[in-house]
Coordinates of C-alpha atoms in Angstrom, one line a residue:
Chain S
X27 CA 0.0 0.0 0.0
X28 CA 1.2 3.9 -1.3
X29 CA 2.0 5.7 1.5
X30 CA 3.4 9.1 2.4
X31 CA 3.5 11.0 5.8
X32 CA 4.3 14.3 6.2
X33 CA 6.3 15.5 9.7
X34 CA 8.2 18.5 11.4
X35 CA 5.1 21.0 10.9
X36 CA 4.8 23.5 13.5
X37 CA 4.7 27.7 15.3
X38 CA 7.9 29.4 13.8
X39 CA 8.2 33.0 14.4
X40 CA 9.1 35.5 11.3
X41 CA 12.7 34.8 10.2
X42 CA 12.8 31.0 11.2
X43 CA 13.3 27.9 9.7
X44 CA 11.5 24.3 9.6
X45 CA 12.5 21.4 7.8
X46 CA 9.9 19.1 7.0
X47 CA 9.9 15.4 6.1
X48 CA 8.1 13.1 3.9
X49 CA 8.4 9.3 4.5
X50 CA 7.3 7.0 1.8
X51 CA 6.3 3.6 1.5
X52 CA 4.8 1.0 -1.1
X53 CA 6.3 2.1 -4.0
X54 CA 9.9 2.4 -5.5
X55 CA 10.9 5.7 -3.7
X56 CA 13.6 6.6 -6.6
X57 CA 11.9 5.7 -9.3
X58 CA 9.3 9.2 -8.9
X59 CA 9.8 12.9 -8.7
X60 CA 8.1 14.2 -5.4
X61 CA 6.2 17.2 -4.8
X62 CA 5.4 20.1 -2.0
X63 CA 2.2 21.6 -3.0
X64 CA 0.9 23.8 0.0
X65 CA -2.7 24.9 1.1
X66 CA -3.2 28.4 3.2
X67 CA -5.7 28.1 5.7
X68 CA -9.2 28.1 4.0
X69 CA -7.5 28.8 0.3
X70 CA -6.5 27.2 -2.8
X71 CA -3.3 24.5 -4.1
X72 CA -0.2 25.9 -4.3
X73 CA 2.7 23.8 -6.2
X74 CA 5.7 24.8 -4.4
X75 CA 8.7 22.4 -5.1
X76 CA 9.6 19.6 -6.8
X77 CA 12.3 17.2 -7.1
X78 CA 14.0 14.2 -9.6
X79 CA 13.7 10.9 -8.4
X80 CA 17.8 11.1 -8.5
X81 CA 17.3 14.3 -6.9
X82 CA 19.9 16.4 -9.7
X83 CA 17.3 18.6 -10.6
X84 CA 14.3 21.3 -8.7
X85 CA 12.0 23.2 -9.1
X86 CA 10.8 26.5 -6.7
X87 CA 7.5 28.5 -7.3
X88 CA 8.5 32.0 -7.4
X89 CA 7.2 32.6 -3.7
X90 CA 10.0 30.5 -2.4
X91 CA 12.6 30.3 -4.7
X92 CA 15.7 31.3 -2.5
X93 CA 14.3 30.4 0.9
X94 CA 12.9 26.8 0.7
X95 CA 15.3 24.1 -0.9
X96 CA 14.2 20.3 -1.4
X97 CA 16.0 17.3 -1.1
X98 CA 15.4 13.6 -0.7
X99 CA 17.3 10.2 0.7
X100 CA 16.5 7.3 -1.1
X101 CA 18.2 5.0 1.6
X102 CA 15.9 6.4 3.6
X103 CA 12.6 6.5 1.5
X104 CA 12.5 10.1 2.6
X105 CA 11.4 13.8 1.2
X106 CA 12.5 16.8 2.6
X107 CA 11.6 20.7 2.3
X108 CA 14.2 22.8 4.2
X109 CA 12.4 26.3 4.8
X110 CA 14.5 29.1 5.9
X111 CA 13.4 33.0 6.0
X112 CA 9.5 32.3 7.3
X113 CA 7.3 34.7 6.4
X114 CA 3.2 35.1 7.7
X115 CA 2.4 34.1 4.0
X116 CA 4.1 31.0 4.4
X117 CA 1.6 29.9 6.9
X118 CA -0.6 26.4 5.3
X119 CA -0.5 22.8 5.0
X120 CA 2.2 21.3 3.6
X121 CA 1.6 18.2 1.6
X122 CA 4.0 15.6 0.5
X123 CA 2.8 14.6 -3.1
X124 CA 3.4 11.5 -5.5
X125 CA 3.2 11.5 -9.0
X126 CA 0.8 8.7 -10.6
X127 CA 3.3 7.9 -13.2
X128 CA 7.8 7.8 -12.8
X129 CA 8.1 10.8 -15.2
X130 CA 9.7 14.1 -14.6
X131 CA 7.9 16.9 -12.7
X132 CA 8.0 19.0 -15.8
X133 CA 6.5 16.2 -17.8
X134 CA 3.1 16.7 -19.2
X135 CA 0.7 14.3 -17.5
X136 CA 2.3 14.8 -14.2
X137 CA -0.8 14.3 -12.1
X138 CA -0.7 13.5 -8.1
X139 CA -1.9 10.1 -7.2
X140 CA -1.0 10.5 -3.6
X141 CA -0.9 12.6 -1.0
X142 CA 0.2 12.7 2.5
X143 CA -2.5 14.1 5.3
X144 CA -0.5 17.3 5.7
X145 CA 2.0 19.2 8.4
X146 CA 0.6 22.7 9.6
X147 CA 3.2 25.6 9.5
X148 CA 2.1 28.5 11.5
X149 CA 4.3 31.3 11.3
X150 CA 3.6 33.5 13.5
X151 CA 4.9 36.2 16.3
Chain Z
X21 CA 1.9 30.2 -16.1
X22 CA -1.6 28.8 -17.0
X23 CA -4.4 30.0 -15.2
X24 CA -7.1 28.3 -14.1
X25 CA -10.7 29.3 -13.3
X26 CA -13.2 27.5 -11.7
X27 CA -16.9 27.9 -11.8
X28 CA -19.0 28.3 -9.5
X29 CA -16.9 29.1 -6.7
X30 CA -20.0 27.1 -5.0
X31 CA -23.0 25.4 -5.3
X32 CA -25.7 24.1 -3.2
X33 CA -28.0 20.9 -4.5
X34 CA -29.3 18.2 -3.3
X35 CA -28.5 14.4 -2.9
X36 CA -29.5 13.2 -6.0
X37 CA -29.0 16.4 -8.2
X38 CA -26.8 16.7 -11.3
X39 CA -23.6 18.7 -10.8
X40 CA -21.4 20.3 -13.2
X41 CA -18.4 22.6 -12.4
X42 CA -16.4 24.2 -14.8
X43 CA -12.5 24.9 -15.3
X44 CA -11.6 27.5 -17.7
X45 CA -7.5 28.0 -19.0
X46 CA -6.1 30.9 -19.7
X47 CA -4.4 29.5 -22.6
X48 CA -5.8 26.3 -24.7
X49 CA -4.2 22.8 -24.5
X50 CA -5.3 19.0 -25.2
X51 CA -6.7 17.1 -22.0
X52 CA -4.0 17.5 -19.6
X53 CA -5.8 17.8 -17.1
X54 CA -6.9 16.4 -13.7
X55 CA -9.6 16.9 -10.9
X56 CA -9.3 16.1 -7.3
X57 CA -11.7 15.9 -4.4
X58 CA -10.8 17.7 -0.8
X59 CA -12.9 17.1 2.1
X60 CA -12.4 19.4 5.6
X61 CA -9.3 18.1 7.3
X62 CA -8.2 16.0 4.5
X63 CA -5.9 15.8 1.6
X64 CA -7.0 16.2 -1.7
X65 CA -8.3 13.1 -3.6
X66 CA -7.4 12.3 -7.5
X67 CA -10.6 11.6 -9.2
X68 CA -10.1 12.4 -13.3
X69 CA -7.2 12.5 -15.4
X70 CA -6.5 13.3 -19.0
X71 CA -9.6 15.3 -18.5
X72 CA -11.7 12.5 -18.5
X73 CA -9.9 9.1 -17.5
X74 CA -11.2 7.5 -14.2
X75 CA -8.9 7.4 -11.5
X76 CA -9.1 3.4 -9.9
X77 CA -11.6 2.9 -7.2
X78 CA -13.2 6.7 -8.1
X79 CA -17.4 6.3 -8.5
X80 CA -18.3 5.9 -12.1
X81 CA -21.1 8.7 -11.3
X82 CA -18.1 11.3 -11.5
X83 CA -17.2 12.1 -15.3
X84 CA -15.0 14.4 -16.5
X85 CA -14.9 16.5 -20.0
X86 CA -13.7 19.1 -22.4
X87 CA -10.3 20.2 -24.3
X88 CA -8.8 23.8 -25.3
X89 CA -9.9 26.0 -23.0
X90 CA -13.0 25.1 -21.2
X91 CA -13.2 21.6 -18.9
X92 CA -16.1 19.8 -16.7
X93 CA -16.5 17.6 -13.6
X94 CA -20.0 16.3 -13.7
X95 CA -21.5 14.3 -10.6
X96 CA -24.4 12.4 -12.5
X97 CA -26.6 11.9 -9.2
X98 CA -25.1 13.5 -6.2
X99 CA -24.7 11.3 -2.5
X100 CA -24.3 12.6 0.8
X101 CA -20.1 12.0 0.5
X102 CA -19.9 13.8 -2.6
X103 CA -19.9 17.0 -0.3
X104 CA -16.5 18.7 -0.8
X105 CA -14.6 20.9 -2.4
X106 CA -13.3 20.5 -6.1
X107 CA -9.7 21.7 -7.4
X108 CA -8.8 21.3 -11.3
X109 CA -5.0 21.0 -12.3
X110 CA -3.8 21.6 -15.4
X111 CA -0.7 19.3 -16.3
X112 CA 0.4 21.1 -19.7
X113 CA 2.5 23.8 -19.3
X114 CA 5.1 23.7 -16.1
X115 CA 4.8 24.7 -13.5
X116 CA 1.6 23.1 -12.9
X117 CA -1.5 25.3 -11.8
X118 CA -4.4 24.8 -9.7
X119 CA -7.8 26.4 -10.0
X120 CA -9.5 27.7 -6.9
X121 CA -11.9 25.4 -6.0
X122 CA -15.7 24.8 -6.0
X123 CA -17.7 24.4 -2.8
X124 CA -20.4 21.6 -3.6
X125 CA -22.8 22.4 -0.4
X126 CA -25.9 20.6 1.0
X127 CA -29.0 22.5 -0.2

């Protein structure tokens, strides 16, 4: 059984950092380009980051690039989303993301299959 | 990037109605395209792809359509768990683009 489980949410004043995690399970961990796509409270789906199932290539939505970086350990079947520089706009639900298909995250057809049940960030004061 | 408009940003029927929701691009493309369910407290739920393929284990009473510019979710006969809210996601052009959701309420 697919599974991914978000971790490390949490209350981080302005300025702070948070890393999240993302464990995995039931599938071949490597083989698929993971996603962050994030969820302010009562608002729409944000894609935020993404990453190569070798992990040589990203991707940042414009809101994060140069604050957030992504990064993942295939011994360890585990996505991560280093976020550095918090800001109140960052406040959501972070949500760990699989692909239904092992292509690229740029790929057309790149749709998500699976998601993990989400890690609140509150950044607050 | 693509942008994606939903409408209506809600609706209210009843269990048994016929629902329609609509996703509009801001630029044209094939059927890359996906819908998901999101009920409170949870995470979204894949129900289409390529705008009209059936995601495994998803109700056949959900049916997705359209190309170019202008998409639909249909709910043939609406039940009590069909109560959510519904995102499109277009999966043309990177970076992939959401629309804002419609609200499917209890009449």
């Amino acid at each position: 059984e697919v599974q991914v489980l978000e971790s490390g949410g949490g209350l981080v004043q302005p300025g702070g950092s948070l890393r999240l995690s993302c464990a995995a399970s039931g599938f071949t961990f490597r083989s698929y380009a993971m996603s962050w796509v994030r969820q302010a409270p009562g608002k729409g789906l944000e894609y935020v980051s993404a990453i190569s199932g070798g992990g040589g290539s990203t991707y940042y939505a414009d809101s994060v690039k140069g604050r957030f970086t992504i990064s993942r350990d295939s011994s360890k079947n585990t996505l991560y989303l280093q976020m550095n520089s918090l800001r109140a706009e960052d406040t959501a639900i972070y949500y760990c993301a699989k692909p239904g298909s092992s292509i690229s995250f740029n790929t057309q057809g790149y749709y998500f299959d699976y998601w993990g049940q989400g890690t609140l960030v509150t950044v607050s004061s | 990037d693509i942008q994606m408009t939903q409408s209506p940003s809600s609706v209210s029927a009843s269990v048994g109605d016929r629902v329609t929701i609509t996703c509009r691009a801001s630029q044209g493309f094939s059927s890359w395209l996906a819908w998901y369910q999101q009920k409170p407290g949870k995470a979204p739920k894949l129900l289409i792809y390529a705008a009209s393929s059936l995601q495994s284990g998803v109700p056949s009473r959900f049916s997705g359509s359209g190309s170019g510019t202008d998409f639909t979710l249909t709910i043939s006969s609406l039940q009590p768990e069909d109560f959510a809210t519904y995102y499109c996601q277009q999966a043309n052009t990177f970076p992939w683009t959401f629309g804002q959701g419609t609200k499917v309420e209890i009449k």
